[in-house]
JSON list of C-alpha atoms in Angstrom, two decimals:
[
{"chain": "N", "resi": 1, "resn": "UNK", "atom": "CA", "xyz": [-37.26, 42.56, 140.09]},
{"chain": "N", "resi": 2, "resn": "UNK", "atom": "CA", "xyz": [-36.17, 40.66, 142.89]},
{"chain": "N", "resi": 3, "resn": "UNK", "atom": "CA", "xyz": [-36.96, 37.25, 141.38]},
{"chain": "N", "resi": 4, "resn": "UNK", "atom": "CA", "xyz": [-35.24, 38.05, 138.25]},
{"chain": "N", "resi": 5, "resn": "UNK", "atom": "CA", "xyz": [-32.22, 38.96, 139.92]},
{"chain": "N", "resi": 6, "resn": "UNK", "atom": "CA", "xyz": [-32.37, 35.58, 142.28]},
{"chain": "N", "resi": 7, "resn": "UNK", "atom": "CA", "xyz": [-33.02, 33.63, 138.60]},
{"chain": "N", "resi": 8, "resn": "UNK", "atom": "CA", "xyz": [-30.06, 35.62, 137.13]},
{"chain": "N", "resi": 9, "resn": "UNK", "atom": "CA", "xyz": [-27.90, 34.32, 139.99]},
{"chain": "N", "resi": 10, "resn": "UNK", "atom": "CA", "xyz": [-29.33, 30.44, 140.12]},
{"chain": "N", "resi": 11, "resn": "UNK", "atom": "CA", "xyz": [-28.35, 30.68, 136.31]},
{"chain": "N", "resi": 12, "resn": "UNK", "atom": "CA", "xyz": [-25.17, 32.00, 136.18]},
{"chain": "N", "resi": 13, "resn": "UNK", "atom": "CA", "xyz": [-24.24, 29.45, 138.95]},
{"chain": "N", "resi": 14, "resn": "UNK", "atom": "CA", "xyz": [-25.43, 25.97, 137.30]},
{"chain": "N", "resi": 15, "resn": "UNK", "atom": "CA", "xyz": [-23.38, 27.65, 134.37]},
{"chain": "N", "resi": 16, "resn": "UNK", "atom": "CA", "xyz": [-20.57, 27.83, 136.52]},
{"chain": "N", "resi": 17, "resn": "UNK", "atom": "CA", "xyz": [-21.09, 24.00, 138.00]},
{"chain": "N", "resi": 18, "resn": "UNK", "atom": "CA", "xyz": [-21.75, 22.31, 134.65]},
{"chain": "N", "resi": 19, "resn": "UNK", "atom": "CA", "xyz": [-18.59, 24.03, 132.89]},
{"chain": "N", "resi": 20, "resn": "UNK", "atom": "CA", "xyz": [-16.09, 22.95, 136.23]},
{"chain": "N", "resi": 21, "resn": "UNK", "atom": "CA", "xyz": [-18.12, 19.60, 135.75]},
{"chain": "N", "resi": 22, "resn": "UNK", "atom": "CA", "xyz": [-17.17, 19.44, 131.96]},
{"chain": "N", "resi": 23, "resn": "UNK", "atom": "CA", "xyz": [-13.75, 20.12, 132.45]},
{"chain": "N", "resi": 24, "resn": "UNK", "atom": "CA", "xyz": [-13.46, 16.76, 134.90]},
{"chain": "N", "resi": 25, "resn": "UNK", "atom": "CA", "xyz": [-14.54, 15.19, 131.84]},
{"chain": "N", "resi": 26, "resn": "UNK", "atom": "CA", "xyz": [-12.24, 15.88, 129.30]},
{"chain": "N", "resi": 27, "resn": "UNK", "atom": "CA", "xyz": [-9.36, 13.82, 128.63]},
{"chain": "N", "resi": 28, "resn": "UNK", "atom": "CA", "xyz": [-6.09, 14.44, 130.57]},
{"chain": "N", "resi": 29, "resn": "UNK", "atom": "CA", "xyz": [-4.41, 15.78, 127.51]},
{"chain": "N", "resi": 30, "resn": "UNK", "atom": "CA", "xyz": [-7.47, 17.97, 126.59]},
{"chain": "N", "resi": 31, "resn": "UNK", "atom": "CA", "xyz": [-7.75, 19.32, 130.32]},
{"chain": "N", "resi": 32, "resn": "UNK", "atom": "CA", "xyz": [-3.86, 19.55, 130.04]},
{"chain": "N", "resi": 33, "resn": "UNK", "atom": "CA", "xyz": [-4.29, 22.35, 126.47]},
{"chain": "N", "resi": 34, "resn": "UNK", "atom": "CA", "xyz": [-7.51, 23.71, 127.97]},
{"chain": "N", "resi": 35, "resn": "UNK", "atom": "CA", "xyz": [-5.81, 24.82, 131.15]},
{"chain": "N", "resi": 36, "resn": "UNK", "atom": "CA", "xyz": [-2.77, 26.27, 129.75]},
{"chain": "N", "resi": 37, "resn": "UNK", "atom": "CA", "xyz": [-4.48, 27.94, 126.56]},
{"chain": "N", "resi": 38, "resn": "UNK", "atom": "CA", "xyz": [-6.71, 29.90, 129.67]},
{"chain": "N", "resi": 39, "resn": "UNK", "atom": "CA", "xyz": [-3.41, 31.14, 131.41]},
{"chain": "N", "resi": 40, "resn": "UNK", "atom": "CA", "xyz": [-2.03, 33.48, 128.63]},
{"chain": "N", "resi": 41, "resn": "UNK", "atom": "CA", "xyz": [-0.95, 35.76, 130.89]},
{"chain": "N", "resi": 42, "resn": "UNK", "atom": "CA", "xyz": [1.19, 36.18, 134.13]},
{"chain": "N", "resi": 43, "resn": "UNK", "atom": "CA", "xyz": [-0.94, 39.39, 135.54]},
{"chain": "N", "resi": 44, "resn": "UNK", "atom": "CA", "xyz": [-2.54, 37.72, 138.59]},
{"chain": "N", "resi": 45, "resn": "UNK", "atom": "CA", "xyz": [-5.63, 39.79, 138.23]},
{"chain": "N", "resi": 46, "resn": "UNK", "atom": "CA", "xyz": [-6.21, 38.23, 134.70]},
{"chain": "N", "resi": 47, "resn": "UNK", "atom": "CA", "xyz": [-4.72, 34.77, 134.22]},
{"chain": "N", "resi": 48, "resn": "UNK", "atom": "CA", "xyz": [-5.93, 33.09, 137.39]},
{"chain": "N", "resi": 49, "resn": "UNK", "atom": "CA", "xyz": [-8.69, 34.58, 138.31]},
{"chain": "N", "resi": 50, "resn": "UNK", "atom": "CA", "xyz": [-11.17, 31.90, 137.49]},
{"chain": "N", "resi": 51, "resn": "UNK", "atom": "CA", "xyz": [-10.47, 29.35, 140.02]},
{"chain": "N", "resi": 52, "resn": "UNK", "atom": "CA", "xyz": [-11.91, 25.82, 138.57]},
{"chain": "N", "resi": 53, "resn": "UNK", "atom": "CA", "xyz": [-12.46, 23.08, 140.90]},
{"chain": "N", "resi": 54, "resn": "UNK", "atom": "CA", "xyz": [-10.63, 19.95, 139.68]},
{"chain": "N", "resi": 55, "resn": "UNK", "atom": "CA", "xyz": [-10.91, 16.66, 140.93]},
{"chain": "N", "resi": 56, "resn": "UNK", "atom": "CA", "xyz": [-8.03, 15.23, 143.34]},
{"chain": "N", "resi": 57, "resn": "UNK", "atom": "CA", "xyz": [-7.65, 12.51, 140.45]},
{"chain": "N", "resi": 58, "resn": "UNK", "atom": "CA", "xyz": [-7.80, 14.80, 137.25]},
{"chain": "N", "resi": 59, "resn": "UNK", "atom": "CA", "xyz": [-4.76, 16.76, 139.07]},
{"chain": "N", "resi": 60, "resn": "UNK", "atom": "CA", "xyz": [-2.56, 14.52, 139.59]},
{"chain": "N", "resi": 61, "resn": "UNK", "atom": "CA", "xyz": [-3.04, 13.10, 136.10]},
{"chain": "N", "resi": 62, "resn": "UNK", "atom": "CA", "xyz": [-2.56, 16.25, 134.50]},
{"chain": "N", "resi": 63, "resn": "UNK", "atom": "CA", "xyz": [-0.18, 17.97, 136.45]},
{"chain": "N", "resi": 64, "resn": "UNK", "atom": "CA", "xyz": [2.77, 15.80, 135.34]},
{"chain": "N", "resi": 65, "resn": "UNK", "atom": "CA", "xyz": [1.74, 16.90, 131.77]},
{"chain": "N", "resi": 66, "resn": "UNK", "atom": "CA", "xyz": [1.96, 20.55, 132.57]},
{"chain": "N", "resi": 67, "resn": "UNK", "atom": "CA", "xyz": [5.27, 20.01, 134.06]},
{"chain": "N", "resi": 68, "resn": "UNK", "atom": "CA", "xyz": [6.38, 17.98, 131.15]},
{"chain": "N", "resi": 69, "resn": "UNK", "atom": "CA", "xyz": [4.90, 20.78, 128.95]},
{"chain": "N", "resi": 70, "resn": "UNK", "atom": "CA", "xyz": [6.96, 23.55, 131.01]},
{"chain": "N", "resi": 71, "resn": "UNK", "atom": "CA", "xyz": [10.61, 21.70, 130.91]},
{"chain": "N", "resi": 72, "resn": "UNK", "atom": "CA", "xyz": [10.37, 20.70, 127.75]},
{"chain": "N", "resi": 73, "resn": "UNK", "atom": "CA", "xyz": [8.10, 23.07, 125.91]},
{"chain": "N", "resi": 74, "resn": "UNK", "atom": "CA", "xyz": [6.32, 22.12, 123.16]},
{"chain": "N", "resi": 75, "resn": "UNK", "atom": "CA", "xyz": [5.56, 18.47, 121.43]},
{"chain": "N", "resi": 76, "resn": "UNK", "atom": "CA", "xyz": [6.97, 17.87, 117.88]},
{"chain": "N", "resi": 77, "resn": "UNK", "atom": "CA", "xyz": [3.54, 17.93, 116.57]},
{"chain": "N", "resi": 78, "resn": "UNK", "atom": "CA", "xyz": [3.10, 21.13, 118.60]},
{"chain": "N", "resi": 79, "resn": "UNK", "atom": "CA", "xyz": [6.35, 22.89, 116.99]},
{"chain": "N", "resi": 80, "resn": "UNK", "atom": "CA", "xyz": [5.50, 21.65, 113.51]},
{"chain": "N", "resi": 81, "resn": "UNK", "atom": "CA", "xyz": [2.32, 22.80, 113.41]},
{"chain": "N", "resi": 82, "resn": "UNK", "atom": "CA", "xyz": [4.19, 26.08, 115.06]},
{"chain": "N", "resi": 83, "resn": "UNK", "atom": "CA", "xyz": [6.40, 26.23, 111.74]},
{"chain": "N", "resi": 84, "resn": "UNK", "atom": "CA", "xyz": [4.23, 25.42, 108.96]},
{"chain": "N", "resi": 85, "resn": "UNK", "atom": "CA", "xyz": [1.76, 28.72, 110.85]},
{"chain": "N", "resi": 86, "resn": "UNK", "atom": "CA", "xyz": [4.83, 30.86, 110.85]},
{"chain": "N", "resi": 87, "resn": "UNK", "atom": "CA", "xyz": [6.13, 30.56, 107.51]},
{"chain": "N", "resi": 88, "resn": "UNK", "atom": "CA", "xyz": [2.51, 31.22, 106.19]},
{"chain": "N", "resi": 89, "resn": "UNK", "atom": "CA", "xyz": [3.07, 34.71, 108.19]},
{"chain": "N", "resi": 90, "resn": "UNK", "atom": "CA", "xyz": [6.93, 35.01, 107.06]},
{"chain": "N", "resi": 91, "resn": "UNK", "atom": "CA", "xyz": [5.56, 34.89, 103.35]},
{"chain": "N", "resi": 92, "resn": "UNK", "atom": "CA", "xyz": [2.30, 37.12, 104.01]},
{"chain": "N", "resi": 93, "resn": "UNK", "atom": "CA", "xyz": [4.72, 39.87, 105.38]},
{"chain": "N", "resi": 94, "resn": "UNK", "atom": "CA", "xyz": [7.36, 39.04, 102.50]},
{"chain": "N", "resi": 95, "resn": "UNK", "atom": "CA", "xyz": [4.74, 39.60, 99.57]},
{"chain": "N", "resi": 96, "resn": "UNK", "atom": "CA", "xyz": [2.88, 42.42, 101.72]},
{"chain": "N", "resi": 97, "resn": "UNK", "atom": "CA", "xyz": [6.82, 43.86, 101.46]},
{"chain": "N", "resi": 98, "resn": "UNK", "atom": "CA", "xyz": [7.27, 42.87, 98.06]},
{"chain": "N", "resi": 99, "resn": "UNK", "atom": "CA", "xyz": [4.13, 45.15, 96.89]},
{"chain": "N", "resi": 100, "resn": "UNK", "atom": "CA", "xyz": [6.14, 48.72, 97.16]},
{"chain": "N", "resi": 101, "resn": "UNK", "atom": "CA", "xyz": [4.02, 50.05, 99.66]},
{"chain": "N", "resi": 102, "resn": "UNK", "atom": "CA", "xyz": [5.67, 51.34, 102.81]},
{"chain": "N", "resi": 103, "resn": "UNK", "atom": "CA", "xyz": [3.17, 50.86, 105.42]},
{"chain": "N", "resi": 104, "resn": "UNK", "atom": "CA", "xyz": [3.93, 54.21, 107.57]},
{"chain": "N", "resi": 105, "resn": "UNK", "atom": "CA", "xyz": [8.05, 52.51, 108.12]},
{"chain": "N", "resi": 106, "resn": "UNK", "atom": "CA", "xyz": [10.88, 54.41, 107.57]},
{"chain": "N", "resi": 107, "resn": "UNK", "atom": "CA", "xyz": [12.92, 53.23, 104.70]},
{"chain": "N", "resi": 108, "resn": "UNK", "atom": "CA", "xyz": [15.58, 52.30, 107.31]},
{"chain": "N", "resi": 109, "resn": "UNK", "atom": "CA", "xyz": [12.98, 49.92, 109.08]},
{"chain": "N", "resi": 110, "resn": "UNK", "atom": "CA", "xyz": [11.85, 48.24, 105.24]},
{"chain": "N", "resi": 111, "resn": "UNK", "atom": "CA", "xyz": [15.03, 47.78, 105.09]},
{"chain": "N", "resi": 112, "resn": "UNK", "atom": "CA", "xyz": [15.69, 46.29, 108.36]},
{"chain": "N", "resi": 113, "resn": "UNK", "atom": "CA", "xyz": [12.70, 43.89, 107.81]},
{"chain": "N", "resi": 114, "resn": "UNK", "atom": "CA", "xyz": [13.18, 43.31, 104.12]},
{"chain": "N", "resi": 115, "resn": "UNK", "atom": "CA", "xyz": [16.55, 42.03, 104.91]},
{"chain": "N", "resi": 116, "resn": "UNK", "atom": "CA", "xyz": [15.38, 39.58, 107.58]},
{"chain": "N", "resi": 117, "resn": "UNK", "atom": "CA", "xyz": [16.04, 35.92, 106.29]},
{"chain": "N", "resi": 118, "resn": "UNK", "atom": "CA", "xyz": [13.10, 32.81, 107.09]},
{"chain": "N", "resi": 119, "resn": "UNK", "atom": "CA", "xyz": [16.09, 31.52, 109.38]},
{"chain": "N", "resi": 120, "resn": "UNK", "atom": "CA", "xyz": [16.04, 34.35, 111.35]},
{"chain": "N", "resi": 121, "resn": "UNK", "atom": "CA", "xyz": [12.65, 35.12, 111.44]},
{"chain": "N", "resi": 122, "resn": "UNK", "atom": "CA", "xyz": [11.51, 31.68, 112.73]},
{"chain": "N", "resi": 123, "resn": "UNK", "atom": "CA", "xyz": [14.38, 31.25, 115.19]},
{"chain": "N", "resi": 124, "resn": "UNK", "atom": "CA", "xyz": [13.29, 34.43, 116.81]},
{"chain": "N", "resi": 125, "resn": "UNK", "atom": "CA", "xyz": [9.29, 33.54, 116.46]},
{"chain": "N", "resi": 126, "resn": "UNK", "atom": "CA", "xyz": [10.16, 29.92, 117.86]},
{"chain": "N", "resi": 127, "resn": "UNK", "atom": "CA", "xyz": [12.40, 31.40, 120.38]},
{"chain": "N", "resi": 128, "resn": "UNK", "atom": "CA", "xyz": [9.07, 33.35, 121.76]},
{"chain": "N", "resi": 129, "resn": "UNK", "atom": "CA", "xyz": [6.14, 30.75, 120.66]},
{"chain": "N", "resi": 130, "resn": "UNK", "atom": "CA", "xyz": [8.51, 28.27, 123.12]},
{"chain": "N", "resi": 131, "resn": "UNK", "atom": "CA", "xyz": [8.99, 30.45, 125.92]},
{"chain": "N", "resi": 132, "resn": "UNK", "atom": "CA", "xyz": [5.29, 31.44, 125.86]},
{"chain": "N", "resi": 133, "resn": "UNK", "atom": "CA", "xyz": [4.31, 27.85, 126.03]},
{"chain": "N", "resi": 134, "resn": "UNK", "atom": "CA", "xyz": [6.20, 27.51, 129.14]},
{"chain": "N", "resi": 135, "resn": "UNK", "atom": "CA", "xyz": [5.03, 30.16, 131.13]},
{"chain": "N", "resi": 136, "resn": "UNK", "atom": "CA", "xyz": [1.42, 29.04, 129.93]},
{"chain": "N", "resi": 137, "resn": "UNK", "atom": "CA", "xyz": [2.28, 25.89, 131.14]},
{"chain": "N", "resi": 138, "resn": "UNK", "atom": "CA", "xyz": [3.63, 27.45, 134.76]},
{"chain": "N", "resi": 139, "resn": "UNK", "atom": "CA", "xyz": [0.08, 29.41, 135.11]},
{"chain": "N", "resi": 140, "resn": "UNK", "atom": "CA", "xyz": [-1.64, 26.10, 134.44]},
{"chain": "N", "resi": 141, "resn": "UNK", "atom": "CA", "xyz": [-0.20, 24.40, 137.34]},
{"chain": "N", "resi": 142, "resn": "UNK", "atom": "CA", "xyz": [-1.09, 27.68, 139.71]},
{"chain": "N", "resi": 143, "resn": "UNK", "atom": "CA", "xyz": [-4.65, 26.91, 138.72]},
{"chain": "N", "resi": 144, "resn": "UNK", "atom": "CA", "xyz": [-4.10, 23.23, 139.47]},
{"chain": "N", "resi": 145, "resn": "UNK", "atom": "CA", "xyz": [-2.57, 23.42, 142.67]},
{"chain": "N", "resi": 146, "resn": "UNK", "atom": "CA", "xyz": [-1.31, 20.18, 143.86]},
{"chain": "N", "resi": 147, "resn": "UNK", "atom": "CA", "xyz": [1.57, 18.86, 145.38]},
{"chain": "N", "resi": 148, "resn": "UNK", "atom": "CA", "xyz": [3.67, 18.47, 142.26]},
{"chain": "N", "resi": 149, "resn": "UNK", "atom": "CA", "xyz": [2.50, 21.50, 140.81]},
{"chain": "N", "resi": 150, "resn": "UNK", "atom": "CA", "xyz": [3.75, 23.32, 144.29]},
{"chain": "N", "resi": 151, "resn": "UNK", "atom": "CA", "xyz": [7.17, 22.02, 144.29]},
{"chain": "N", "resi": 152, "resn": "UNK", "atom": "CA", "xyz": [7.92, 23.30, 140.95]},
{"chain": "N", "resi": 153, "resn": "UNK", "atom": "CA", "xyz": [6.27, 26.43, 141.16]},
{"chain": "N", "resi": 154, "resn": "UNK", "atom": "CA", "xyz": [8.13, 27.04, 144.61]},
{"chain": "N", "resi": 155, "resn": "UNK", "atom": "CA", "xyz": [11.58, 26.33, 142.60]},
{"chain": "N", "resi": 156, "resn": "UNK", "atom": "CA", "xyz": [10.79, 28.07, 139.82]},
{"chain": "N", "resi": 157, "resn": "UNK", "atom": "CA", "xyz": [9.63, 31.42, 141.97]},
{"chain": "N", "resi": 158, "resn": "UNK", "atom": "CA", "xyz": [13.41, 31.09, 144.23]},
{"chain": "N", "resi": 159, "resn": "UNK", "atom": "CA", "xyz": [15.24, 30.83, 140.58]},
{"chain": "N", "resi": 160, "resn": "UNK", "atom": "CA", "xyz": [16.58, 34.75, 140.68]},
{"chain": "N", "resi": 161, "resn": "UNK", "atom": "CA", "xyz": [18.02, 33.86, 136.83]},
{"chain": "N", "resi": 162, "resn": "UNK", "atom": "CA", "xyz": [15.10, 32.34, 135.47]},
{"chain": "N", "resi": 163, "resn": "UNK", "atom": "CA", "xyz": [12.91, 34.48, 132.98]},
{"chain": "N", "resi": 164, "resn": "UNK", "atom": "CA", "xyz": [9.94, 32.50, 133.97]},
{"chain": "N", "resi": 165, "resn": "UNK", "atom": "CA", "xyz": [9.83, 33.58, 137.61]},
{"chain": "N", "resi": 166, "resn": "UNK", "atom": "CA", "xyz": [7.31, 36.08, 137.33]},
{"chain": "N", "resi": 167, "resn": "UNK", "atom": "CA", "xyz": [4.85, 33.66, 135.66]},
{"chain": "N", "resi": 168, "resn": "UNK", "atom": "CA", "xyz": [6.09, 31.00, 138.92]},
{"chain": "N", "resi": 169, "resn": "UNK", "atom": "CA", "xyz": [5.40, 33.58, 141.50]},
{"chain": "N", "resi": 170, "resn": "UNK", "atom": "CA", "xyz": [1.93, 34.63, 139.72]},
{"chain": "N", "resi": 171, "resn": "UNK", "atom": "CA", "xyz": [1.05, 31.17, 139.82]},
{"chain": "N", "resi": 172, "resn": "UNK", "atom": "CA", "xyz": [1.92, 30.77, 143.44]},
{"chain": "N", "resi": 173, "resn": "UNK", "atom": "CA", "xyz": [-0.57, 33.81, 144.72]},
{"chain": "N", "resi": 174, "resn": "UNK", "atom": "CA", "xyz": [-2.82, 32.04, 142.93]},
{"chain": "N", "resi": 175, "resn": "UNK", "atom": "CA", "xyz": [-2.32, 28.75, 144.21]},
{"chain": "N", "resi": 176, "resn": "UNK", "atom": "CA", "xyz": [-2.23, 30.28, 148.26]},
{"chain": "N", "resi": 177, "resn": "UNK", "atom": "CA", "xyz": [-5.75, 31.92, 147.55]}
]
């Protein structure tokens, strides 16, 4: 028993060391998506728990992306791509509408969502796909942890106004871990 549990362990670690080893060699852009598509949320105890060991090189090349990624948001590509998803949804939920059935709503709520235009619907679902994208992107750089990555987490954490401060402070337990 013992030697299957010392095997279990050996395992699970080379596991560990060839997936941190992996992610070294992935491109700075692909690091850049991996790491913020792993930080979905800002609950310390689930977003950054894995700790990944990055080289001192890979960080500082993708650290300015994550930082580009959280000012800015999302690429044009990124947003497109974003659209041409959503209105697939808008028009699933329009037809699904369109079919009579009520789906357990009120008639007040078909209403209510019956009368929502593609304008509104995308502005809203852009609204939250951006905002998401930047908080990701805030989470990422906890996991990173350099210098850069510091400095705009520690701004983003003092910036009382700011709905991203949560994800900046859960980012910043993780990076003083």
């Amino acid at each position: 028993m013992k030697k299957i549990f010392l095997f279990s362990i050996i395992l699970i670690s080379s596991f560990t060391l060839t997936a941190q080893s992996n992610l070294n060699q992935l491109s700075d852009e692909q690091l850049a998506e991996y790491l913020i598509n792993q930080t979905c949320t800002a609950e310390p105890e689930n977003a950054l728990k894995t700790k990944t060991t990055l080289r001192s090189e890979k960080v500082r090349n993708v650290e300015p992306l994550l930082i580009q990624t959280y000012e800015k948001g999302p690429s044009k590509t990124e947003l497109d791509a974003f659209g041409q998803s959503c209105r697939k949804r808008f028009d699933m939920i329009k037809k699904a509408l369109d079919s009579g059935r009520n789906y357990g709503l009120s008639e007040e709520d078909l209403a209510l969502v019956r009368g929502r235009t593609w304008e509104d619907f995308y502005k809203k679902e852009k609204e939250n796909y951006v905002m998401s994208r930047r908080s990701q992107a805030l989470l990422a750089l906890g996991r990173t942890g350099g210098t850069e990555a510091k400095k705009v987490l520690q701004r983003e954490a003092k910036n009382m106004k700011s709905p991203l401060q949560k994800s900046a402070k859960a980012a910043l337990e993780s990076v003083n871990q």
